[in-house]
CSV table of C-alpha atoms and ligand atoms in Angstrom, one decimal:
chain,number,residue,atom,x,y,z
A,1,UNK,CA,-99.6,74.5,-220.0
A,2,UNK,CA,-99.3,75.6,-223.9
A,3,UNK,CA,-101.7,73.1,-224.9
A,4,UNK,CA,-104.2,74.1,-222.3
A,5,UNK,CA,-104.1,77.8,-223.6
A,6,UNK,CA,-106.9,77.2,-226.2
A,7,UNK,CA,-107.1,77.4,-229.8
A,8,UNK,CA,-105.6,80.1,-232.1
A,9,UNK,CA,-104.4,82.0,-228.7
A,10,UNK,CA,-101.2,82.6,-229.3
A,11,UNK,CA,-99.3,81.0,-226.4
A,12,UNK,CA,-96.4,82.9,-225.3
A,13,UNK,CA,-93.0,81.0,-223.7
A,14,UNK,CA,-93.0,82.3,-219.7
A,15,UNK,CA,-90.6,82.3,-217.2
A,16,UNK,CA,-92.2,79.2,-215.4
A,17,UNK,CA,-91.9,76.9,-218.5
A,18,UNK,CA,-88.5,77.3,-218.1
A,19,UNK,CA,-88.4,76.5,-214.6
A,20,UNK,CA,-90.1,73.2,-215.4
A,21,UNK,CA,-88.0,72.2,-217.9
A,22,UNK,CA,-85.0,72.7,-216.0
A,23,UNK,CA,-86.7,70.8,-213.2
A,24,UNK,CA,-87.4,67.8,-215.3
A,25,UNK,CA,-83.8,68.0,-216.7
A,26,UNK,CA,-82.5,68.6,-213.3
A,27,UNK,CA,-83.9,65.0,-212.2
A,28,UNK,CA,-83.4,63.1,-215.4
A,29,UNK,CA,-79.6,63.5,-214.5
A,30,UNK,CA,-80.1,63.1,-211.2
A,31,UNK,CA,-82.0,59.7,-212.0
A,32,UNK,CA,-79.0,58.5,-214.4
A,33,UNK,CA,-76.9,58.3,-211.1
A,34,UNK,CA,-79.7,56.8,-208.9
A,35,UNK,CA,-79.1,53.2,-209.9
A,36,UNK,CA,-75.7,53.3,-209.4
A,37,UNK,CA,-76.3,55.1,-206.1
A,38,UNK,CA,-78.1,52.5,-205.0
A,39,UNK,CA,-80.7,55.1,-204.5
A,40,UNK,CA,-83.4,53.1,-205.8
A,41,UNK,CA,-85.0,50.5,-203.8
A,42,UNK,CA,-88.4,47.9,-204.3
A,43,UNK,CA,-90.8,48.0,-201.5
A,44,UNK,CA,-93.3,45.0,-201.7
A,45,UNK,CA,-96.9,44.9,-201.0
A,46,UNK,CA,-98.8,41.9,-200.5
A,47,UNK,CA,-101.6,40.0,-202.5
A,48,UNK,CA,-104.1,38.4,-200.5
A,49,UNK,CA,-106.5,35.6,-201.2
A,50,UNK,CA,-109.8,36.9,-200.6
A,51,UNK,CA,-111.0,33.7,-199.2
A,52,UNK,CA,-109.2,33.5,-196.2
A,53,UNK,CA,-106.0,36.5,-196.2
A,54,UNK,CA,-103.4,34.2,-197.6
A,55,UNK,CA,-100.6,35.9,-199.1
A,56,UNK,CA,-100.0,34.8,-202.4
A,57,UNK,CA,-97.9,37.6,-204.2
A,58,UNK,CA,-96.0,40.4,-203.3
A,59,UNK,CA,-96.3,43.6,-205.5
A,60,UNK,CA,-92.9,45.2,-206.2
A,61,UNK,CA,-92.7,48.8,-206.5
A,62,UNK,CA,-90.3,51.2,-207.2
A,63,UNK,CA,-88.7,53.8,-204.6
A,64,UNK,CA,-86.3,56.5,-205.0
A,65,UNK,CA,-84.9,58.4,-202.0
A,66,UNK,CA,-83.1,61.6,-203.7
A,67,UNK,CA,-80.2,62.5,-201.8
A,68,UNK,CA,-81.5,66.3,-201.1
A,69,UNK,CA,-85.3,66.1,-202.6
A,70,UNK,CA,-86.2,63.0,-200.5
A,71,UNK,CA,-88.5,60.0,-201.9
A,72,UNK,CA,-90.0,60.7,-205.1
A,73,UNK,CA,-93.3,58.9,-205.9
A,74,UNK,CA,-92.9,56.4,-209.0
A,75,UNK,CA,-96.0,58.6,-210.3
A,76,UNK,CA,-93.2,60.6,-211.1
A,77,UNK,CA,-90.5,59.6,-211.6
A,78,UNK,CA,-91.4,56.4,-213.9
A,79,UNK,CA,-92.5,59.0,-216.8
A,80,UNK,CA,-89.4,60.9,-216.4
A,81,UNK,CA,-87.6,57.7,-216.5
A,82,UNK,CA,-89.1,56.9,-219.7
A,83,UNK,CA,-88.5,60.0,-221.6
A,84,UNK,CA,-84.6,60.2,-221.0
A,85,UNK,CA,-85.0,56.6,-222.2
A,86,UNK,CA,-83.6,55.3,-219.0
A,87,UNK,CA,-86.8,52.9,-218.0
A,88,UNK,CA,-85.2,49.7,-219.9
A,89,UNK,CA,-81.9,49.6,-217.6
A,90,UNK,CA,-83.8,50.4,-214.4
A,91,UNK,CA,-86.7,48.2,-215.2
A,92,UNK,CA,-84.3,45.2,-216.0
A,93,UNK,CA,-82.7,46.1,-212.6
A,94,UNK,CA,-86.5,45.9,-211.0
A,95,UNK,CA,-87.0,42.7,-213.0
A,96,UNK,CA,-83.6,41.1,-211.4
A,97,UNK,CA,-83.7,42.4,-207.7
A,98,UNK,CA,-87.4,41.5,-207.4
A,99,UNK,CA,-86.5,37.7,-208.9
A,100,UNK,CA,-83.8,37.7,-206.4
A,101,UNK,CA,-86.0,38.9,-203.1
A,102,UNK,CA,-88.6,36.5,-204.1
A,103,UNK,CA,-86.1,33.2,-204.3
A,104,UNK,CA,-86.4,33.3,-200.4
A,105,UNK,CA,-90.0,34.0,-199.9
A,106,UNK,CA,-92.4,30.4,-199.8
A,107,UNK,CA,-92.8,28.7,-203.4
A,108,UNK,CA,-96.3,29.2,-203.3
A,109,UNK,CA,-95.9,33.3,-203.0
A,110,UNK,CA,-95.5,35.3,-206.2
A,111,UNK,CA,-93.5,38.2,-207.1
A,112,UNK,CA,-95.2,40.7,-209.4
A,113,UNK,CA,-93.4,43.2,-211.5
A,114,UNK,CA,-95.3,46.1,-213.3
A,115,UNK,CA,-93.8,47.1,-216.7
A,116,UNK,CA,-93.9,50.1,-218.7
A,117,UNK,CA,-95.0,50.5,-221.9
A,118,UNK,CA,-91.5,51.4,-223.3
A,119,UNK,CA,-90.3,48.1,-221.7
A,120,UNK,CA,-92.8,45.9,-223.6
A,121,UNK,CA,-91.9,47.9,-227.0
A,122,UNK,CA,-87.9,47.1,-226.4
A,123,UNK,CA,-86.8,44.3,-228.4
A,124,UNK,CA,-85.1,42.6,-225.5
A,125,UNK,CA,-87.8,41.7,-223.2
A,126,UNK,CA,-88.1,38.3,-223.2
A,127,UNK,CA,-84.8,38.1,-222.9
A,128,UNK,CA,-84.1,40.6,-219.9
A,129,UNK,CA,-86.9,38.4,-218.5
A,130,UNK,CA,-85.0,35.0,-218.9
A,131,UNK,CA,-82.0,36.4,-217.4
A,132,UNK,CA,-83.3,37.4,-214.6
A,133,UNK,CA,-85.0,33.8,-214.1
A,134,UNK,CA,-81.5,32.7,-214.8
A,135,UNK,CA,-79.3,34.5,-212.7
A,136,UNK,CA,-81.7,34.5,-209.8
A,137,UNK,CA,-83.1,30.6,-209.9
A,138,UNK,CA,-86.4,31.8,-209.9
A,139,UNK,CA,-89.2,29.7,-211.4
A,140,UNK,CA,-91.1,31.2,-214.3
A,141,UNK,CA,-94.3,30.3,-212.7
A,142,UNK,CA,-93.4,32.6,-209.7
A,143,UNK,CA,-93.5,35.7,-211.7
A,144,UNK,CA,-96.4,38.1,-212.8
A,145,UNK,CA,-95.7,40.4,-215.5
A,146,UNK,CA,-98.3,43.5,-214.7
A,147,UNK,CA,-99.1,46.2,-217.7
A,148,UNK,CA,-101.8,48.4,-218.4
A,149,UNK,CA,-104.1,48.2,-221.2
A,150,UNK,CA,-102.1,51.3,-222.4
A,151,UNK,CA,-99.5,48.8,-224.0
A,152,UNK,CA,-101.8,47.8,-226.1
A,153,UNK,CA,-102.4,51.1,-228.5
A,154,UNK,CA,-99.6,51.7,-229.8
A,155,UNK,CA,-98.4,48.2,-230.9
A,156,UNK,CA,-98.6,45.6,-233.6
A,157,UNK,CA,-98.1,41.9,-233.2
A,158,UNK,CA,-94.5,42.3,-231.9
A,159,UNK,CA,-95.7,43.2,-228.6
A,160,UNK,CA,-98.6,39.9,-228.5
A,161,UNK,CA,-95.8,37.8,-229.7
A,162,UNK,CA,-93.5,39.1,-227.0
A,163,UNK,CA,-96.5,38.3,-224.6
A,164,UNK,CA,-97.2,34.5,-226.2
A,165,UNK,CA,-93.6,33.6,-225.6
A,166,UNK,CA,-93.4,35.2,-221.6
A,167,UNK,CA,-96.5,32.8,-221.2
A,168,UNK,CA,-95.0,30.0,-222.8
A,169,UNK,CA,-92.1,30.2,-220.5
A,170,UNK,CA,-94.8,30.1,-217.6
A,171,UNK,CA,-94.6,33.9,-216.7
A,172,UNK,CA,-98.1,35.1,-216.0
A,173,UNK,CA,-99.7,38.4,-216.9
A,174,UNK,CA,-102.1,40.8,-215.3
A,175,UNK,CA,-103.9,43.6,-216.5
A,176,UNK,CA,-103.3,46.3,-213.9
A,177,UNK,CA,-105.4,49.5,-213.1
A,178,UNK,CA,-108.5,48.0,-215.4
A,179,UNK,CA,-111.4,50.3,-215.6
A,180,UNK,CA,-109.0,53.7,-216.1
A,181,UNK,CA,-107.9,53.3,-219.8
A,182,UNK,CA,-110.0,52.3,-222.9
A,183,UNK,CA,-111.2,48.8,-221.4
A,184,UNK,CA,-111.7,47.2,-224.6
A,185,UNK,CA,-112.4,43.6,-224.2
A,186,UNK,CA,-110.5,42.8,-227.4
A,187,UNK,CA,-107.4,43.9,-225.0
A,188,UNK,CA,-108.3,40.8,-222.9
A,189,UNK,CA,-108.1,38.8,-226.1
A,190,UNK,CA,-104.8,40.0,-227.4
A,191,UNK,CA,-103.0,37.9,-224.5
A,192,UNK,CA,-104.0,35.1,-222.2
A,193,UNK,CA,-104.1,37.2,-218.9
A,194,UNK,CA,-103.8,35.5,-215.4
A,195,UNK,CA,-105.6,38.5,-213.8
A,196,UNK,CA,-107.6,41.9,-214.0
A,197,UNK,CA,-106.4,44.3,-211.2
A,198,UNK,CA,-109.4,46.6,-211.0
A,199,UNK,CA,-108.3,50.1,-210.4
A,200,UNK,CA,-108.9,51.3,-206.2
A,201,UNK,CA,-111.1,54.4,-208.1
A,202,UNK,CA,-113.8,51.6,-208.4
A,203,UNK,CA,-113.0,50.2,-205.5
A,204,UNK,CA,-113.5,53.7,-202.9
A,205,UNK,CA,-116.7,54.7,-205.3
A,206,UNK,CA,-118.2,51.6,-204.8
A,207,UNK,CA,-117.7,51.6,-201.3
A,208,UNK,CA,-119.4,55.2,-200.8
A,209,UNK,CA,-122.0,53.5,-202.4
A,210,UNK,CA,-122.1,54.2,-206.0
A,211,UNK,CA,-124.2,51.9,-207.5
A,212,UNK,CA,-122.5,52.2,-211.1
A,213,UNK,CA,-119.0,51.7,-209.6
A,214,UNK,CA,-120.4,48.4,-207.8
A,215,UNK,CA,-122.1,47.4,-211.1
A,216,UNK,CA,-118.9,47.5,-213.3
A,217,UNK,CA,-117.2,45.7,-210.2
A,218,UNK,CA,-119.6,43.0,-210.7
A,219,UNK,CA,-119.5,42.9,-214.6
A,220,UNK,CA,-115.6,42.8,-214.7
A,221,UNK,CA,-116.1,40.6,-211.7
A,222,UNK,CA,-118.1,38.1,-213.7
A,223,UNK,CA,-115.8,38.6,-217.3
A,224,UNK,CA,-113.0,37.1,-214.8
A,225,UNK,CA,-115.0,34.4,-213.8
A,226,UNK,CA,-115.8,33.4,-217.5
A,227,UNK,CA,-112.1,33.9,-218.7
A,228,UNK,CA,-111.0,32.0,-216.2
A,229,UNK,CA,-109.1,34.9,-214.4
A,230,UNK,CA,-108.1,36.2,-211.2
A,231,UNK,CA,-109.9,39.3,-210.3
A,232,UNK,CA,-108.3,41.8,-208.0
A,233,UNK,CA,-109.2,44.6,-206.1
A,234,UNK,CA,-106.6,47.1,-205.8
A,235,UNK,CA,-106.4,50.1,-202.6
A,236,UNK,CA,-108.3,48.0,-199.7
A,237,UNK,CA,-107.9,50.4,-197.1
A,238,UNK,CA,-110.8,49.2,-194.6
A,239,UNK,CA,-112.7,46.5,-193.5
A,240,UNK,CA,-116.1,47.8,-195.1
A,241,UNK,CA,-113.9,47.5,-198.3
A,242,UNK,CA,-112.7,44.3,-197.7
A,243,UNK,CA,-116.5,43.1,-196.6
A,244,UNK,CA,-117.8,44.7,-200.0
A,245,UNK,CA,-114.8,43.2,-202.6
A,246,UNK,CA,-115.4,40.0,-201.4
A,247,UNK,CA,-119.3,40.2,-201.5
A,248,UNK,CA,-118.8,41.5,-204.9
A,249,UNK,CA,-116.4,38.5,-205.9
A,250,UNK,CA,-113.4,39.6,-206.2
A,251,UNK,CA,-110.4,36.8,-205.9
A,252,UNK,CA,-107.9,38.5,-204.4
A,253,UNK,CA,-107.5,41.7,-202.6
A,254,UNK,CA,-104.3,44.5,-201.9
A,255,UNK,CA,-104.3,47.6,-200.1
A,256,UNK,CA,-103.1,49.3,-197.0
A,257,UNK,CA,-105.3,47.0,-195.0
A,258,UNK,CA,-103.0,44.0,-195.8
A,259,UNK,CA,-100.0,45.7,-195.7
A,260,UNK,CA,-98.5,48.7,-197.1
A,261,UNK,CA,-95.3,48.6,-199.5
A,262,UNK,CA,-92.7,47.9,-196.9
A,263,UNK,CA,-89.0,47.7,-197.8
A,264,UNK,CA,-87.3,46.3,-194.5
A,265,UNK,CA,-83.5,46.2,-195.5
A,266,UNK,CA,-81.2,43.4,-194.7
A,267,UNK,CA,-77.2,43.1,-195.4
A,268,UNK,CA,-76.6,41.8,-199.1
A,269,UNK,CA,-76.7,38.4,-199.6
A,270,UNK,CA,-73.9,36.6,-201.3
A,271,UNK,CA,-75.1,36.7,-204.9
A,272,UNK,CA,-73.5,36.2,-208.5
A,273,UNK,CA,-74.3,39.9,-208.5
A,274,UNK,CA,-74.0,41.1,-205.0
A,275,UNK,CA,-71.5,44.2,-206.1
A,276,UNK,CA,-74.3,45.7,-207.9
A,277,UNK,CA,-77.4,44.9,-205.1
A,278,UNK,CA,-76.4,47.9,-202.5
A,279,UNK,CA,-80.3,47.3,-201.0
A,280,UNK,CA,-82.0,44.1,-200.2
A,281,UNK,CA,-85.1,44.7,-199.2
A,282,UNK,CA,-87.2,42.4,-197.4
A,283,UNK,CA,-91.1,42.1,-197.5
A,284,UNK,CA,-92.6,42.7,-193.7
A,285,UNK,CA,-91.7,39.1,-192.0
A,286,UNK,CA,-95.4,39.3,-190.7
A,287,UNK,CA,-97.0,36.3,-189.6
A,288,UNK,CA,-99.1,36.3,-193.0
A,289,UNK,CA,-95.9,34.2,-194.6
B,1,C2E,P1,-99.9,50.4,-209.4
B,1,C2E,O1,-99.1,49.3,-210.1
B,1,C2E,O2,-101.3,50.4,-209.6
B,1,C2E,O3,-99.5,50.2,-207.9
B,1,C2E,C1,-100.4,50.4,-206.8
B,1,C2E,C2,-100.2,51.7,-206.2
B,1,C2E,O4,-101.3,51.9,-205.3
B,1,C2E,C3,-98.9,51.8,-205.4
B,1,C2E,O5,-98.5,53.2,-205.5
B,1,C2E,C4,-99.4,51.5,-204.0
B,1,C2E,O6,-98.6,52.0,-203.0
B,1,C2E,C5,-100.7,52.1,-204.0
B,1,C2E,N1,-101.6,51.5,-203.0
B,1,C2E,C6,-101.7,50.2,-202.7
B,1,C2E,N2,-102.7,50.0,-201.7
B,1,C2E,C7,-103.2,51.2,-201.5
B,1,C2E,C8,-104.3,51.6,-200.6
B,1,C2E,O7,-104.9,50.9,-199.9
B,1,C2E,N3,-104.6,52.9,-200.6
B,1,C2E,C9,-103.9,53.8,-201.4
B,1,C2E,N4,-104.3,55.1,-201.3
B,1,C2E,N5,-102.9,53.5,-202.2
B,1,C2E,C10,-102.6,52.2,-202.3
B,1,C2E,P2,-97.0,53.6,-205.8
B,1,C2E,O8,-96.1,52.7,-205.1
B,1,C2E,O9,-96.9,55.0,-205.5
B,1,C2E,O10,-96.9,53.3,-207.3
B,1,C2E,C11,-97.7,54.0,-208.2
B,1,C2E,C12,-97.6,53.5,-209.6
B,1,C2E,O11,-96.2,53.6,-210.1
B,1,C2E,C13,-97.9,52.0,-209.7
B,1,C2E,O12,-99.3,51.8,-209.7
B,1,C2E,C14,-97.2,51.7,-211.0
B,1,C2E,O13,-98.0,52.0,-212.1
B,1,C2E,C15,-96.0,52.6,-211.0
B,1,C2E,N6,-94.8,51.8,-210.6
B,1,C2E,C16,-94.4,51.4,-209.4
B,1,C2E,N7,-93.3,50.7,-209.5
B,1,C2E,C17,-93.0,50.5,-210.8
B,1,C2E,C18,-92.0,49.8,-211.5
B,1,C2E,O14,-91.2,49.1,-211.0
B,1,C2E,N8,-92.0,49.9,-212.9
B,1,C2E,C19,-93.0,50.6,-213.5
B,1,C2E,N9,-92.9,50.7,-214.9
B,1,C2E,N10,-94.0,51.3,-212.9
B,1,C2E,C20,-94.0,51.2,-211.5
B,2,MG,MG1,-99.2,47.3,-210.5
B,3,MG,MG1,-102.5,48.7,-210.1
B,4,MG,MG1,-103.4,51.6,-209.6
């Protein structure tokens, strides 16, 4: 890359930086159709209870099988998404379809929704958010809001006001993939957050026994405790991970081990808004539910 050339070197423009951009051009119009398409799809991962394995959330994430490419990792596509300023419409489609899955799941199972920055800094959040409550019938309290503490550089008191009134409505909050960015604990003071998702690099490190990793584990562990939080350990892939979370305190538990993000399909449902669902998935009908 340019940047990556160093200081004062004067950076010439090479064939391959053309090739790029066309790439990313190539799949920003390509990701304009997608929604219509019905190209994109949620698969859903579970949440479990550390306790005892309960499921009390499913995770929705985004997929998107490209006609001739094949299926494109969020990792991504989401950033792509967000620089042809298309994240708003596909995230308020996310926000609807997940509402809508999660209406016939158990009331006491969750649906959580991450968000991206952009989405947090539109104006109409709170309100893309009450419509799809509305439309769908879900109850407020049935939906977590997951960010990343990277919403929180770039904004002034529009975004913790934004935040004040999802909770309010009894929408709750988690503070995904904790450990990566800044952690500043003024972030965890800026809104009332129902959960800290600690990030699965702590998670593996800890478990091939670095003592730092399973120190901060324990430290974030114990801030959760005091705040009154949900602590959650993200990419469980193994029992010895499992065994270790738990012994470390951790309140809930997701990874592979649970369940991976599974997107069983199942005709349309009749729905105020049926025409524009083409894929309903389902989350695995395992005997967890
Ligand atoms: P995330 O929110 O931290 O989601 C967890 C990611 O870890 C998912 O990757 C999930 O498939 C993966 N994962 C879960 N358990 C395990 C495990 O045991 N082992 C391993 N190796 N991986 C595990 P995925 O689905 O590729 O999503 C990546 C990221 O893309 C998400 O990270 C999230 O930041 C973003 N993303 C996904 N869906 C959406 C969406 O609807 N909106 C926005 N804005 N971002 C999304
Ligand atoms: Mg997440
Ligand atoms: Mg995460
Ligand atoms: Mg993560």
């Amino acid at each position: 890359r340019a940047k990556d050339a160093g200081r004062g070197r004067v950076c010439r423009f090479e064939p391959w930086m053309q090739d790029e951009a066309d790439e990313q051009r190539s799949l920003e119009n390509d990701l304009r159709s997608a929604l219509y398409d019905g190209q994109l799809s949620l698969a859903y991962q579970p949440i479990v209870r550390s306790s005892d394995d309960q499921v009390v959330a499913y995770e929705a994430l985004l997929r998107w099988q490209h006609p001739t490419r094949g299926s494109i990792s969020p990792t991504v596509f989401v950033p792509i998404a967000e620089e042809a300023r298309l994240i708003n419409e596909i995230g308020a489609w996310t926000l609807r379809q997940a509402c809508q899955q999660a209406t016939g799941w158990p009331e006491t199972v969750k649906v959580a929704v991450n968000l991206s920055v952009l989405q947090l800094e539109a104006e109409n959040l709170f309100g893309t958010v009450i419509h799809a409550l509305a439309v769908t019938g879900l109850a407020p309290q049935r939906l977590q809001l997951e960010m990343t503490e990277s919403v929180f550089l770039r904004h002034g008191s529009k975004l913790e006001s934004t935040l004040t009134k999802l909770r309010d409505l009894g929408v709750s909050l988690a503070l995904d993939d904790f450990g990566t960015g800044y952690s500043s604990l003024g972030y965890l003071q800026r809104a009332d957050f129902a959960a800290i998702k600690i990030d699965r690099s702590f998670v593996k490190a800890a478990t091939l026994g670095s003592a730092e990793s399973a120190a901060i584990i324990k430290a974030i562990v114990a801030l959760a405790r005091g705040l009154q939080m949900e602590c959650t350990a993200e990419g469980i892939e193994t029992v010895a991970e499992q065994a270790a979370m738990r012994r470390l305190g951790c309140s809930q538990l997701q990874g592979f081990l649970f369940g991976r993000p599974s997107r069983e399909q199942r005709p349309a449902e009749e729905t105020a808004f049926a025409a524009e669902v083409h894929r309903l998935p389902v989350p695995p009908s395992g005997d967890r539910l």
